[in-house]
C-alpha positions as a printed NumPy array, in Angstrom:
array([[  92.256,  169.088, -169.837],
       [  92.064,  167.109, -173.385],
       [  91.176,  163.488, -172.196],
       [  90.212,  162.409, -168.855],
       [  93.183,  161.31 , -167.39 ],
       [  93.758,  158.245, -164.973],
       [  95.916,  156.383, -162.752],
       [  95.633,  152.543, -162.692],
       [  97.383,  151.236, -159.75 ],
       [  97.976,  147.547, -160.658],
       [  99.68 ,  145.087, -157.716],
       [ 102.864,  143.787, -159.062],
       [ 102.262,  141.221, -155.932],
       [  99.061,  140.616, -157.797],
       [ 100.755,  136.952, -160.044],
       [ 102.494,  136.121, -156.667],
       [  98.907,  135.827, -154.821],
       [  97.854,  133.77 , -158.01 ],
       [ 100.7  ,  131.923, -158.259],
       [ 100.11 ,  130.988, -154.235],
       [  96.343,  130.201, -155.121],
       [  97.732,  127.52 , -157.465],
       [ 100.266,  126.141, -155.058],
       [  97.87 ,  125.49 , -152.751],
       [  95.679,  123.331, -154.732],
       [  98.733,  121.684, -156.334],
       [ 100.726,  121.021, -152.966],
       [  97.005,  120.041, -151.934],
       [  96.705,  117.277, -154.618],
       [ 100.327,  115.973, -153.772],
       [ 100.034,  115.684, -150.245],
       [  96.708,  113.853, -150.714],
       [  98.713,  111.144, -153.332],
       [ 101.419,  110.536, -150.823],
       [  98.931,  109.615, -148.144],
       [  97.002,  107.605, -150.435],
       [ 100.507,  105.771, -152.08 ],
       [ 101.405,  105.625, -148.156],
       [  98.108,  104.257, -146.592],
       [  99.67 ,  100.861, -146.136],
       [ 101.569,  102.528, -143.356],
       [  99.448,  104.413, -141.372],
       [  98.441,  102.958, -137.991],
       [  95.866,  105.042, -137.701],
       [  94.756,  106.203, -140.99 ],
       [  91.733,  107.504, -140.061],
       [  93.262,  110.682, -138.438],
       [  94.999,  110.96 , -141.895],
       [  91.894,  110.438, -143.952],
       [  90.253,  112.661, -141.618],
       [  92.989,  115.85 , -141.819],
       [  93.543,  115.308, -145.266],
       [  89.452,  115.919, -145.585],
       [  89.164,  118.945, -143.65 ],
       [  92.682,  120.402, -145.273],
       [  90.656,  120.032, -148.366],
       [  87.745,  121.494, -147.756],
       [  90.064,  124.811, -145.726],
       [  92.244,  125.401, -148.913],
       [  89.211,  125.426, -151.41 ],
       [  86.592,  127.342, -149.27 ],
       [  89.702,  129.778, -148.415],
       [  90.699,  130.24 , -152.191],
       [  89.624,  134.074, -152.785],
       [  91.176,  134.614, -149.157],
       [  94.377,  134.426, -150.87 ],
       [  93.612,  136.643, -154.02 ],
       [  95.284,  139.251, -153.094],
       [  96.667,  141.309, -149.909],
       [  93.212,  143.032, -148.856],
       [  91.416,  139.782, -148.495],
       [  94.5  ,  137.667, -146.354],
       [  93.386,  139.295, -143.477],
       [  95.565,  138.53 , -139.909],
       [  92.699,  136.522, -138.301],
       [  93.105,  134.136, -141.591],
       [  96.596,  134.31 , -141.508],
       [  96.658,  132.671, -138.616],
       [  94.053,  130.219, -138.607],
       [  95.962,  129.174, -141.777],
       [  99.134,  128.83 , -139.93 ],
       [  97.367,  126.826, -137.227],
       [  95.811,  124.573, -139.835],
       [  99.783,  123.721, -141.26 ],
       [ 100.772,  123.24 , -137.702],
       [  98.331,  120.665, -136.551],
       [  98.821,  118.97 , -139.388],
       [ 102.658,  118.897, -138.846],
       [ 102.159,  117.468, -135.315],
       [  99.491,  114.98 , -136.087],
       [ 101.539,  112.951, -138.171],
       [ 102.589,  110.811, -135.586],
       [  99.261,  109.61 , -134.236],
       [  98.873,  108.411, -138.016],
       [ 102.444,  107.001, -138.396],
       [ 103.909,  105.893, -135.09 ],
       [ 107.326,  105.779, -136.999],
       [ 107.373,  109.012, -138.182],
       [ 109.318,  110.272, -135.536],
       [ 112.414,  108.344, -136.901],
       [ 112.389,  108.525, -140.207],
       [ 112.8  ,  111.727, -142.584],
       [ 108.852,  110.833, -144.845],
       [ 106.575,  113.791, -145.404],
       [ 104.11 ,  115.123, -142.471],
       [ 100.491,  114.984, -143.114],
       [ 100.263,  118.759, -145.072],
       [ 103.475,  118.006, -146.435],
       [ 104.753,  120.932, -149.086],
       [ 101.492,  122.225, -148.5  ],
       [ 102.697,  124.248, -145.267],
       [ 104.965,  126.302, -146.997],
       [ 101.961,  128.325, -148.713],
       [ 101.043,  129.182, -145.377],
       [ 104.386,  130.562, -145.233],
       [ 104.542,  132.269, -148.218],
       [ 101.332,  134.13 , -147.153],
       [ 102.798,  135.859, -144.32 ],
       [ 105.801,  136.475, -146.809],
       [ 103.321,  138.143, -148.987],
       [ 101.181,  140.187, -146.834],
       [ 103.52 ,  141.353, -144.202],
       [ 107.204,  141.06 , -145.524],
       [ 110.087,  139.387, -144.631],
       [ 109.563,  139.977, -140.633],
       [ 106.353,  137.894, -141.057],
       [ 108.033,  135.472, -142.852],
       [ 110.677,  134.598, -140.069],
       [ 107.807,  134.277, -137.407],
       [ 105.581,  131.917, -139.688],
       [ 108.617,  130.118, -140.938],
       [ 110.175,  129.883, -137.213],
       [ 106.815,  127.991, -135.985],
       [ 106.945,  125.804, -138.688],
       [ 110.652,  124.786, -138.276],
       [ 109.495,  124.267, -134.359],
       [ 106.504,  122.007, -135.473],
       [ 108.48 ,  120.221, -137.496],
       [ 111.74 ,  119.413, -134.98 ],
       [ 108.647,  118.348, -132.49 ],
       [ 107.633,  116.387, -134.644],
       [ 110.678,  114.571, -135.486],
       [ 111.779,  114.03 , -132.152],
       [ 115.498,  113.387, -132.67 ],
       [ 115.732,  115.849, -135.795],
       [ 117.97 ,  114.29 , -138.884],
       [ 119.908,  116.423, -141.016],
       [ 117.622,  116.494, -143.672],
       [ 115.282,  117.713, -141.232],
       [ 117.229,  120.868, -140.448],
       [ 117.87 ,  121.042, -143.831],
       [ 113.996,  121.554, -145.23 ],
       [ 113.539,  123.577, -142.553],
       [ 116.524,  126.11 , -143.   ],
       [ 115.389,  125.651, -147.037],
       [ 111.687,  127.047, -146.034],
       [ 112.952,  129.597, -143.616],
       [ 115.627,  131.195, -145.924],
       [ 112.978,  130.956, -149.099],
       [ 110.218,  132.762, -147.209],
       [ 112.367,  136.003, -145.935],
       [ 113.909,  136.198, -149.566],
       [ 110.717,  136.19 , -151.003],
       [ 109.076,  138.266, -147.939],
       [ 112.006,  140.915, -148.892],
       [ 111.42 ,  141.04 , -152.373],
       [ 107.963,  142.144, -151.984],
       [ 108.51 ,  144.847, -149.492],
       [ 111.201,  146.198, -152.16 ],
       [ 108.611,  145.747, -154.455],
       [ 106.047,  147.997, -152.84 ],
       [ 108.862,  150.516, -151.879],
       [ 109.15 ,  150.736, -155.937],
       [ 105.767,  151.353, -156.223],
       [ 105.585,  153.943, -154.185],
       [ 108.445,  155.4  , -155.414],
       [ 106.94 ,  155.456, -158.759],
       [ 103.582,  156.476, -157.843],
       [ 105.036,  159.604, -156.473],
       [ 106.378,  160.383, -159.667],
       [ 103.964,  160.206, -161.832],
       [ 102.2  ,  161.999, -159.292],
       [ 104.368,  164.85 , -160.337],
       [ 104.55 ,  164.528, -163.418],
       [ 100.714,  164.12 , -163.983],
       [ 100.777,  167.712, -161.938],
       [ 103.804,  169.375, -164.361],
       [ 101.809,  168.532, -167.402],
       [  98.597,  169.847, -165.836],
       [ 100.512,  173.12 , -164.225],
       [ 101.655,  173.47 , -168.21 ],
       [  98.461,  173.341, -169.19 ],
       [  97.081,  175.831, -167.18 ],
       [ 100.147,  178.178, -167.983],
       [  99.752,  178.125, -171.596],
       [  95.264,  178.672, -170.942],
       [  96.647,  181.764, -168.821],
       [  99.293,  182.78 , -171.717],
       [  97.039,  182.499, -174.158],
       [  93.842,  184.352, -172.783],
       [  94.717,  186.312, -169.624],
       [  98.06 ,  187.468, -170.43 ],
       [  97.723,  188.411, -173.748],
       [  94.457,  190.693, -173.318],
       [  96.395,  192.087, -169.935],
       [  99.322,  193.437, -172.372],
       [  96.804,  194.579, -175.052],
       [  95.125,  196.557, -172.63 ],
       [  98.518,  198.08 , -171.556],
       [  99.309,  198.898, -175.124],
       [  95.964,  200.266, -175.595],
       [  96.298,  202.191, -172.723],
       [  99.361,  203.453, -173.291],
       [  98.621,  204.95 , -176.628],
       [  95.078,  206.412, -176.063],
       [  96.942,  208.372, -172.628],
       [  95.278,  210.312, -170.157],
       [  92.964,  208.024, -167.325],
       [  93.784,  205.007, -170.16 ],
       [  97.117,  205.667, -169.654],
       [  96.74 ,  204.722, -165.885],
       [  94.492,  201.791, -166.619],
       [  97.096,  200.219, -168.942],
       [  99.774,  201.198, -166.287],
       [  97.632,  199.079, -163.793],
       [  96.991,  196.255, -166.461],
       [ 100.588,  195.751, -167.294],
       [ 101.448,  195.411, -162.998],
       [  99.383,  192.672, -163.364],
       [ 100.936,  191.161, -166.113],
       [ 103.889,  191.176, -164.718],
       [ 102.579,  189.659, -161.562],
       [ 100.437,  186.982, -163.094],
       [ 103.933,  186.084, -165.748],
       [ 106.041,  185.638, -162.344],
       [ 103.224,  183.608, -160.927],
       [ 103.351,  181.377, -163.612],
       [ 106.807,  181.012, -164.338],
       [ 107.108,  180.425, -160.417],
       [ 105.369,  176.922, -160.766],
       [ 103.039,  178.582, -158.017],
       [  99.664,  177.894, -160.764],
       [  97.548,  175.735, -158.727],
       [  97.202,  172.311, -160.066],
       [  94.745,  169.466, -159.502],
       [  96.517,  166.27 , -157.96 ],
       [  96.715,  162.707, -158.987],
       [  94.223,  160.627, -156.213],
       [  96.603,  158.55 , -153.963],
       [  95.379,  155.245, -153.959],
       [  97.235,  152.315, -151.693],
       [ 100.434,  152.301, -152.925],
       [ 100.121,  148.478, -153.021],
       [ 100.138,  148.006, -156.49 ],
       [ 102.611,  149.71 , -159.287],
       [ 101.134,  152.587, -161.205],
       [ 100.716,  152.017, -165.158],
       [  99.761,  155.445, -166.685],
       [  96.634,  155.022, -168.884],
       [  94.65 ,  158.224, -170.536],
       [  91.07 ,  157.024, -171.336],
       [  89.893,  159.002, -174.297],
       [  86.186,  159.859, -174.835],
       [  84.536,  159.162, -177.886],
       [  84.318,  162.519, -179.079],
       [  88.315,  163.58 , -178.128],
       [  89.37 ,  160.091, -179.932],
       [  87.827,  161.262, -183.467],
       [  89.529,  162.786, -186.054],
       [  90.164,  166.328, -187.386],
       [  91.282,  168.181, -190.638],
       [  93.853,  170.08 , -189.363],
       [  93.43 ,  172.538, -192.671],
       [  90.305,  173.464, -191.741],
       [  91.584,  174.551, -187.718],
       [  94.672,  177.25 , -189.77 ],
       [  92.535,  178.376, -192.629],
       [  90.801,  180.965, -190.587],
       [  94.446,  182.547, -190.165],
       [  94.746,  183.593, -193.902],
       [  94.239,  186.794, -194.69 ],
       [  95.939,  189.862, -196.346],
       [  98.479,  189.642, -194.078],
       [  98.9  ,  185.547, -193.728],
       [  99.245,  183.092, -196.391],
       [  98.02 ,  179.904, -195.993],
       [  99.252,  177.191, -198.154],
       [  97.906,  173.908, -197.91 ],
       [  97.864,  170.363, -199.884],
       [  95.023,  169.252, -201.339],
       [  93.909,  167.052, -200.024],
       [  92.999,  165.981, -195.795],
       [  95.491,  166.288, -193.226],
       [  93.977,  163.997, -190.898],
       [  94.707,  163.87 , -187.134],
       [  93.425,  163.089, -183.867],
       [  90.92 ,  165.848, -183.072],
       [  92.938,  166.562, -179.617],
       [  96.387,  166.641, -181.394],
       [  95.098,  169.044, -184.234],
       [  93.867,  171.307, -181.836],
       [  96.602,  171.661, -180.03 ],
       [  98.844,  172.227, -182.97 ],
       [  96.52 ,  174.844, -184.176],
       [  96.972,  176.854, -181.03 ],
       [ 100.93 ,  176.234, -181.234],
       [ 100.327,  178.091, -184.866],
       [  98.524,  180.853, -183.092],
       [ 100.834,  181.619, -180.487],
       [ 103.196,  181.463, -183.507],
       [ 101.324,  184.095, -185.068],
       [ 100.448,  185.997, -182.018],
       [ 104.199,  186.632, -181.556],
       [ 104.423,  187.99 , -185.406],
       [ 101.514,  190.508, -184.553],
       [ 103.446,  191.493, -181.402],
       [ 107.146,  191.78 , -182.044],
       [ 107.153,  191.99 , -185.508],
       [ 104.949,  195.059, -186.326],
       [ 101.659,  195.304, -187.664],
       [ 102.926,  195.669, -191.511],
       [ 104.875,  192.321, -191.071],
       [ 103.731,  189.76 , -193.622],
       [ 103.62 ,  186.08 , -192.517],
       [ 103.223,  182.516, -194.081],
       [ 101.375,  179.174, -193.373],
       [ 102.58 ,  176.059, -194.767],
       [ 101.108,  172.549, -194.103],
       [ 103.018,  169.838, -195.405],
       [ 101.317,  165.901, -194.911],
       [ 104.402,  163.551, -194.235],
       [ 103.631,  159.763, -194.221],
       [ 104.822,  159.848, -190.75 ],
       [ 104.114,  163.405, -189.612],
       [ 102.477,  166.382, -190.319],
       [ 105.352,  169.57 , -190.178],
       [ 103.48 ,  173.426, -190.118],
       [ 106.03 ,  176.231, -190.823],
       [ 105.223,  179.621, -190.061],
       [ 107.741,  182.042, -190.796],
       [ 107.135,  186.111, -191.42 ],
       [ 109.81 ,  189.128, -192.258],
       [ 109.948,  191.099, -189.368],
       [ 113.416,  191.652, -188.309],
       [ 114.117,  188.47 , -186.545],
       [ 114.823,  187.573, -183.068],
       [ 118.309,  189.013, -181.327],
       [ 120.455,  186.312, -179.721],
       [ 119.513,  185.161, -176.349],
       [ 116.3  ,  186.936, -176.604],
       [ 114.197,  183.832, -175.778],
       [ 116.29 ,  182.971, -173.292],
       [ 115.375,  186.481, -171.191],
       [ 112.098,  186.412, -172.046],
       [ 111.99 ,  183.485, -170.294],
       [ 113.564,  184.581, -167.241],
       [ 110.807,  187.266, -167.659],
       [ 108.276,  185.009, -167.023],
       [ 107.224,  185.517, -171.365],
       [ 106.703,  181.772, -171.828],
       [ 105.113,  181.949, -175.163],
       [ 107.19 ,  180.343, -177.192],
       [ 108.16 ,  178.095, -174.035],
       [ 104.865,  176.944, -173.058],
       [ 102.188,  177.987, -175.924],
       [ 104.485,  176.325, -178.671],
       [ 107.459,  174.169, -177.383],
       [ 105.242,  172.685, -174.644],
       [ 102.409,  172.121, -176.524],
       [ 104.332,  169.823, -179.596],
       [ 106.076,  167.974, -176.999],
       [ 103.203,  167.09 , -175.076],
       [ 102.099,  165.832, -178.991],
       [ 105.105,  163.83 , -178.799],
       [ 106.317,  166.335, -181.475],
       [ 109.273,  169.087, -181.3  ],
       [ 109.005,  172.753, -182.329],
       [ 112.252,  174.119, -183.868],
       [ 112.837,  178.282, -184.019],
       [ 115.21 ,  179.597, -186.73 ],
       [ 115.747,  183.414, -186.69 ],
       [ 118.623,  185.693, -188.283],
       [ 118.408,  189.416, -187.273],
       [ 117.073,  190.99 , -189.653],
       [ 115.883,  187.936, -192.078],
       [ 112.702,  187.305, -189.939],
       [ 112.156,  183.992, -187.465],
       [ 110.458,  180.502, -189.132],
       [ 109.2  ,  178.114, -186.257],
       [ 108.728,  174.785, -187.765],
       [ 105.853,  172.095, -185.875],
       [ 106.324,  168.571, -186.429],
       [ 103.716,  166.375, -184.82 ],
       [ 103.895,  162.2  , -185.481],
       [ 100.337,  161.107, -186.48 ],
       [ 100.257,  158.375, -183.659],
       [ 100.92 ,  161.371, -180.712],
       [ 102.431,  159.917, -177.647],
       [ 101.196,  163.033, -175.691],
       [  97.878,  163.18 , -174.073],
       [  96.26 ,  163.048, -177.266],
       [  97.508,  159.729, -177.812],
       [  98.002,  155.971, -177.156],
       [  98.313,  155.32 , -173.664],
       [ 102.143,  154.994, -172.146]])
């Protein structure tokens, strides 16, 4: 395949677990100035002093433990958890009157990133149990709980779960989505290999057939055999039953961008005039501006074999007399190639039953081909007039030739 192809899994959960790496350090800072604008009424402020130390040194030595979901293991999880709590129920040895008013524990906002870790790693289950402890912690604490006291602790409870269900919606998204472009990444590739078969296999298998046909006698019976297998090989391919290589399944943790990285050599350019000039001949005209028609290397090949298949089906079902023409034209936006001949055209709903035929030339070989490009192949053909397919290709491709989607 044109371009080695790639999918990126990338965490949408990924700014949550930095925005929770902030909060921590922030709610870290605040709970160390209340304690500090507060120190006039601790009792005992060296079990303050002392927590707020070793809370410290636990949220900045645990920093990459909250980078993302692999590294918040359980065991941390729950030492975290038991770090909030502690805190929560020392506050009275500091403050022997914190059991009667509604002022911040030790930790203070910093237990909710606790919280929001279980929230994050586990879901909204996790969230209830972390956020359940907490609210227990804190009525101990209290004593004889206010109703601002039920209040924060209803607030915390309630936040966590949202946010705990938002994320688990958020990974069922992803892997929602990395299914798909699963598929589609195996389509495009099935395609592919349809239109290699089409344009190699198939085609020799019916010129053998023909061959064989005409030359009779033990020929006869080895184009008989040949054209069996065409017909074999055509419903195997028009089945979808082509075996395809699959898209790696990575931990659906993250949501899938689709990125195509391009090598060096596949993201040069080509002179598409030089790929169709080897068509001309007595029988082809080739007509061509004057000067470059630039594009990517991958894109111009591809359009060149669209313009062979285009041809192929002159030589075929045309006749061998029929007379056919090239024409490049260089838009500032596009690049169109019309190839049109004088055979006697294509009868009405002939495509379509070649098709069902499993004769996915024009199909795969042409149609598929431009709008892989990002481009559209158009087929105009009056009985008797002869057929014109017209390729227009952008020059920035969106297909796998181009800029990444």
């Amino acid at each position: 395949m044109a371009g080695r192809e790639r999918v990126v899994r990338m965490s949408v959960e990924q700014p949550l677990w930095r925005a929770l790496t902030a909060y921590r350090v922030l709610t870290l800072i605040y709970a160390a100035l209340l304690a500090g604008f507060g120190r006039d009424k601790w009792e005992r402020p060296w079990v303050a002093v002392a927590f707020l130390v070793f809370l410290a040194l636990w949220t900045l030595v645990t920093l990459p433990r909250v980078a993302g979901a692999a590294s918040c293991t359980k065991r941390f999880l729950g030492l975290d958890l038991t770090v909030a709590l502690t805190g929560i129920l020392l506050t009275p040895l500091a403050d022997f009157d914190a059991q009667h008013m509604d002022g911040p524990t030790l930790p203070s906002i910093w237990t909710a990133g606790s919280v929001l870790a279980f929230a994050l790693k586990g879901g909204w289950r996790w969230a209830a149990f972390a956020s359940t402890l907490v609210a227990a912690a804190n009525i101990v604490e209290r004593g004889e709980p206010s109703e601002d006291t039920f209040h924060n602790v209803l607030l915390v409870w309630v936040a966590s779960i949202a946010i705990g269900y938002v994320v688990e919606v958020a990974r069922a998204s992803e892997r929602t989505l990395a299914r798909a472009l699963e598929i589609e990444a195996a389509t495009r590739e099935r395609e592919r290999l349809a239109r290699d078969i089409h344009d190699s296999v198939l085609q020799v298998l019916a010129m053998v057939q023909r061959r064989g046909t005409a030359l009779g006698g033990e020929a006869a019976e080895l184009g008989r055999m040949a054209g069996e297998q065409e017909v074999a090989l055509r419903t195997l391919v028009s089945s979808g039953l082509v075996p395809t290589t699959r898209v790696s399944e990575d931990s659906a943790e993250g949501a899938v961008v689709r990125a195509v990285e391009i090598d060096e050599e596949e993201s040069a350019e080509a002179d598409l005039r030089a790929l169709l000039a080897p068509h001309a001949g007595s029988r082809v005209t080739f007509a061509e501006p004057g000067a470059p028609v630039v594009l990517a290397a991958e894109a111009a090949r591809e359009l060149a074999a669209a313009v062979s298949a285009a041809l192929d089906n002159v030589r075929v079902h045309a006749g061998p007399d029929a007379q056919a023409w090239i024409l490049v034209e260089d838009e500032p936006d596009e690049v169109i190639v019309t190839v049109r001949d004088d055979g006697p055209g294509i009868p009405e709903g002939r495509l379509d039953q070649a098709e069902g035929e499993g004769r996915l030339g024009v199909a795969l070989s042409i149609r598929g081909r431009l709008r892989d490009l990002g481009g559209t192949a158009e087929l105009i053909s009056v009985p008797g007039q002869g057929t014109e397919v017209e390729l227009k290709v952008p020059k920035v491709s969106r297909g796998k030739a181009g800029t990444a989607r």
